[in-house]
CSV table of C-alpha atoms in Angstrom, one decimal:
chain,number,residue,atom,x,y,z
G,756,MET,CA,-29.2,18.3,60.9
G,757,GLU,CA,-32.1,17.5,58.6
G,758,ILE,CA,-34.1,20.2,57.7
G,759,SER,CA,-37.2,20.3,55.4
G,760,SER,CA,-37.5,22.0,52.2
G,761,ILE,CA,-39.7,24.9,53.3
G,762,GLU,CA,-37.2,25.8,56.4
G,763,PHE,CA,-34.5,25.6,53.1
G,764,GLU,CA,-36.1,27.9,51.0
G,765,LYS,CA,-37.0,30.5,54.1
G,766,SER,CA,-33.4,30.4,55.5
G,767,LEU,CA,-32.3,30.9,51.9
G,768,GLU,CA,-34.6,33.7,51.1
G,769,LYS,CA,-34.0,35.6,54.3
G,770,ILE,CA,-30.1,35.4,53.6
G,771,THR,CA,-30.3,36.4,50.1
G,772,ASN,CA,-32.7,39.4,51.0
G,773,ASN,CA,-30.3,40.7,53.6
G,774,LEU,CA,-27.6,40.9,51.2
G,775,VAL,CA,-29.6,42.3,48.6
G,776,TYR,CA,-30.9,45.2,51.0
G,777,ALA,CA,-26.8,45.5,52.1
G,778,SER,CA,-26.1,45.9,48.5
G,779,ILE,CA,-28.8,48.5,48.1
G,780,HIS,CA,-27.9,50.5,51.1
G,781,TYR,CA,-23.7,50.6,50.4
G,782,ARG,CA,-24.8,51.6,46.6
G,783,LEU,CA,-26.9,54.5,47.8
G,784,TYR,CA,-24.1,55.5,50.4
G,785,THR,CA,-21.5,55.7,47.9
G,786,ASN,CA,-24.1,57.2,45.4
G,787,LEU,CA,-24.6,60.1,47.8
G,788,CYS,CA,-20.8,60.4,49.3
G,789,ASN,CA,-20.0,60.9,45.4
G,790,ALA,CA,-23.2,63.5,44.8
G,791,SER,CA,-21.4,65.9,47.3
G,792,GLU,CA,-19.2,67.3,45.1
G,793,GLU,CA,-21.1,67.5,42.1
G,794,TYR,CA,-24.3,69.3,44.2
G,795,ASN,CA,-22.3,70.7,47.2
G,796,ILE,CA,-24.5,73.7,47.0
G,797,GLU,CA,-27.6,72.2,47.1
G,798,ILE,CA,-26.4,69.5,50.3
G,799,ASN,CA,-24.9,72.2,52.2
G,800,GLN,CA,-28.7,74.1,52.4
G,801,SER,CA,-29.5,71.1,54.8
G,802,PRO,CA,-26.4,69.8,55.6
G,803,VAL,CA,-27.5,67.8,58.7
G,804,PHE,CA,-30.4,65.8,57.1
G,805,TRP,CA,-28.0,64.7,54.3
G,806,GLN,CA,-25.0,63.9,56.8
G,807,LEU,CA,-27.6,61.8,58.8
G,808,THR,CA,-29.2,60.2,55.4
G,809,ILE,CA,-25.5,59.1,54.6
G,810,GLU,CA,-24.7,57.6,57.8
G,811,ALA,CA,-28.2,55.8,58.1
G,812,HIS,CA,-27.4,54.0,54.5
G,813,ALA,CA,-23.8,53.3,56.0
G,814,THR,CA,-24.9,52.0,59.3
G,815,SER,CA,-27.8,49.9,57.2
G,816,THR,CA,-25.0,48.2,55.1
G,817,ILE,CA,-23.2,47.0,57.9
G,818,LEU,CA,-26.1,46.2,60.1
G,819,MET,CA,-27.6,43.6,56.9
G,820,LEU,CA,-23.7,42.1,56.5
G,821,CYS,CA,-23.0,41.4,60.0
G,822,GLN,CA,-26.4,39.5,60.1
G,823,VAL,CA,-25.4,37.4,56.9
G,824,TYR,CA,-22.0,36.4,58.3
G,825,ASP,CA,-22.6,36.1,62.1
G,826,HIS,CA,-22.0,32.9,63.8
G,827,HIS,CA,-24.0,32.9,66.7
G,828,LYS,CA,-25.6,29.1,67.1
G,829,ASP,CA,-29.5,30.9,67.3
G,830,SER,CA,-28.9,33.0,64.2
G,831,LEU,CA,-29.4,32.5,60.8
G,832,ASN,CA,-26.7,33.0,58.8
G,833,LEU,CA,-24.9,32.2,55.5
G,834,ASN,CA,-22.1,29.8,57.2
G,835,LYS,CA,-25.0,28.0,58.9
G,836,LEU,CA,-26.6,27.9,55.5
G,837,LEU,CA,-24.1,26.4,53.7
G,838,ASN,CA,-23.6,23.6,56.4
G,839,THR,CA,-26.9,23.0,55.9
G,840,ILE,CA,-26.6,22.1,52.3
G,841,HIS,CA,-23.6,20.1,52.9
G,842,SER,CA,-25.7,18.1,55.5
G,843,ASN,CA,-28.8,17.7,53.3
G,844,PRO,CA,-27.7,17.0,49.8
G,845,SER,CA,-31.0,15.3,49.1
G,846,LEU,CA,-32.9,18.9,49.2
G,847,PHE,CA,-31.3,19.1,45.5
G,848,LYS,CA,-32.1,15.8,43.7
G,849,GLU,CA,-33.0,16.0,40.6
G,850,GLU,CA,-36.5,14.7,40.8
G,851,CYS,CA,-37.1,17.2,44.0
G,852,PHE,CA,-35.8,20.0,41.4
G,853,TYR,CA,-38.4,19.2,39.0
G,854,GLU,CA,-41.1,18.8,40.9
G,855,ARG,CA,-40.1,22.7,42.3
G,856,ILE,CA,-40.2,24.0,38.8
G,857,LYS,CA,-42.9,21.8,36.8
G,858,ASP,CA,-45.4,24.2,36.6
G,859,ARG,CA,-43.2,27.0,35.3
G,860,PRO,CA,-42.6,28.1,31.5
G,861,LEU,CA,-40.0,26.0,29.7
G,862,ALA,CA,-39.7,23.7,33.0
G,863,ASP,CA,-38.2,21.0,30.7
G,864,ASP,CA,-35.6,22.9,29.2
G,865,LEU,CA,-34.6,24.1,32.8
G,866,TYR,CA,-34.7,20.5,34.1
G,867,LYS,CA,-32.2,19.6,31.1
G,868,THR,CA,-29.3,21.8,33.2
G,869,PRO,CA,-27.6,19.9,35.4
G,870,ARG,CA,-28.2,20.8,39.1
G,871,ILE,CA,-25.9,19.0,41.2
G,872,VAL,CA,-24.0,20.7,43.8
G,873,ASN,CA,-19.9,21.2,43.2
G,874,ASN,CA,-18.8,19.8,46.6
G,875,LYS,CA,-15.3,21.4,45.6
G,876,THR,CA,-17.0,24.9,45.3
G,877,LEU,CA,-19.1,24.2,48.2
G,878,GLU,CA,-16.5,23.7,50.4
G,879,GLN,CA,-14.5,26.6,49.0
G,880,ASP,CA,-17.8,28.8,50.2
G,881,MET,CA,-17.6,27.1,53.6
G,882,GLN,CA,-14.0,28.4,53.8
G,883,TYR,CA,-15.1,31.7,52.9
G,884,VAL,CA,-18.3,32.5,55.3
G,885,ASN,CA,-15.9,30.9,58.2
G,886,LYS,CA,-14.5,33.3,60.3
G,887,GLU,CA,-11.7,30.5,61.1
G,888,THR,CA,-10.5,30.2,57.8
G,889,ASN,CA,-11.3,33.5,56.6
G,890,PRO,CA,-9.4,36.7,57.9
G,891,LEU,CA,-12.0,39.1,56.2
G,892,VAL,CA,-15.4,37.5,58.1
G,893,LYS,CA,-13.3,37.5,61.4
G,894,LYS,CA,-12.9,41.1,61.0
G,895,LEU,CA,-16.7,41.6,60.3
G,896,ILE,CA,-17.2,39.7,63.1
G,897,ASP,CA,-14.9,41.3,65.6
G,898,PHE,CA,-16.2,44.9,64.2
G,899,ARG,CA,-19.5,44.0,65.0
G,900,ASP,CA,-18.9,43.0,68.5
G,901,LYS,CA,-16.5,46.0,69.0
G,902,GLN,CA,-18.4,49.0,67.4
G,903,VAL,CA,-22.5,47.5,66.4
G,904,ALA,CA,-23.5,45.4,68.9
G,905,HIS,CA,-21.5,46.7,71.8
G,906,ILE,CA,-18.7,49.1,72.5
G,907,ASP,CA,-15.5,48.4,73.3
G,908,LYS,CA,-14.2,51.1,75.7
G,909,ASN,CA,-10.3,50.1,74.2
G,910,TYR,CA,-11.7,50.0,70.7
G,911,VAL,CA,-12.7,53.8,71.4
G,912,LEU,CA,-9.6,54.8,73.5
G,913,ASN,CA,-7.1,53.5,71.1
G,914,ALA,CA,-8.9,54.4,67.9
G,915,GLU,CA,-6.0,56.0,66.4
G,916,ASN,CA,-4.1,52.6,66.6
G,917,ASN,CA,-6.5,50.4,65.8
G,918,SER,CA,-6.1,48.2,62.6
G,919,GLU,CA,-9.3,46.1,63.1
G,920,THR,CA,-11.9,48.7,61.6
G,921,LEU,CA,-13.4,47.7,58.2
G,922,VAL,CA,-12.7,49.5,54.8
G,923,TRP,CA,-15.7,50.1,52.2
G,924,LYS,CA,-13.3,48.1,49.8
G,925,GLU,CA,-13.6,45.0,52.3
G,926,VAL,CA,-17.3,45.8,53.0
G,927,GLU,CA,-18.0,45.7,49.0
G,928,GLU,CA,-15.9,42.5,48.7
G,929,LEU,CA,-18.2,40.8,51.5
G,930,ILE,CA,-21.5,41.9,49.8
G,931,LEU,CA,-20.4,40.6,46.2
G,932,LYS,CA,-19.0,37.6,47.4
G,933,GLY,CA,-22.0,36.6,49.8
G,934,HIS,CA,-24.3,37.5,46.7
G,935,GLU,CA,-22.7,35.5,44.6
G,936,ILE,CA,-22.9,32.3,46.7
G,937,VAL,CA,-26.5,32.7,47.3
G,938,SER,CA,-26.9,33.2,43.8
G,939,THR,CA,-25.2,29.7,43.0
G,940,TYR,CA,-27.5,28.1,45.3
G,941,GLU,CA,-30.8,29.9,44.5
G,942,SER,CA,-30.1,28.7,40.8
G,943,LEU,CA,-29.4,25.2,41.8
G,944,TYR,CA,-32.0,24.9,44.0
G,945,ARG,CA,-35.0,26.4,41.8
G,946,ALA,CA,-33.4,27.9,39.0
G,947,SER,CA,-33.7,31.8,39.7
G,948,SER,CA,-31.5,34.6,40.8
G,949,TRP,CA,-32.2,37.9,42.7
G,950,SER,CA,-31.0,41.2,41.6
G,951,SER,CA,-29.6,43.8,44.0
G,952,ASN,CA,-30.8,46.7,41.7
G,953,ILE,CA,-34.0,48.7,42.7
G,954,ILE,CA,-35.9,51.0,40.8
G,955,GLY,CA,-35.3,54.6,42.2
G,956,ASP,CA,-32.2,54.1,43.7
G,957,GLU,CA,-31.5,57.7,41.9
G,958,ASP,CA,-34.4,59.6,43.3
G,959,TYR,CA,-32.3,61.6,45.4
G,960,LYS,CA,-31.1,63.4,42.1
G,961,LYS,CA,-34.7,64.4,41.4
G,962,VAL,CA,-34.6,66.1,45.1
G,963,LEU,CA,-31.2,67.9,44.6
G,964,ASN,CA,-32.2,69.1,40.9
G,965,ALA,CA,-35.7,70.4,42.4
G,966,ILE,CA,-33.1,72.6,45.2
G,967,ARG,CA,-31.0,73.3,42.2
G,968,LYS,CA,-33.9,74.5,39.9
G,969,ALA,CA,-35.8,76.6,43.0
G,970,ASP,CA,-32.2,78.4,43.6
G,971,LEU,CA,-32.2,79.6,40.0
G,972,LYS,CA,-35.4,81.0,40.2
């Protein structure tokens, strides 16, 4: 299916945004979990607030990731984006690339770097994000269907025997690989990149340290 450059840019930006926010929420989730030991006394002064905050970051991580790896025919997802790239090689023509970056500083230097899609890499990326060829992506989608979008009664009643629950190590892999994939085509398409870092991601320490100082008075 043919797609305009504007449509492609919007799709790439939305999927990348979801991956960036999934990464940020995941980092905050893990940081707050790790902080529970160092700031045990401070957190236990308002445990409900902190527990719900931690759970909110965990839920947001999963929701963002599910949107990225979704396979619904009407959704905007990474699988569809890579198929679009495969079907529209003209998006990455050299002359189109130069037109996009011609007004940027050092445009001529950027243009000298090859911006050709590697078909072998693209094929590997397409296999990774496809639930039919990657068991981990299928596991995420099954988890979404049975625990996120819907609640499967068998999933709940037989929870102790369930092997379909995602572990955080798998979540981290999906985030990192997804970010690696979109960064590849973001660089090829317009010589840019996205960071998953955010200023203030350790602001929670200011709150906890303020509570600690107040307790010492």
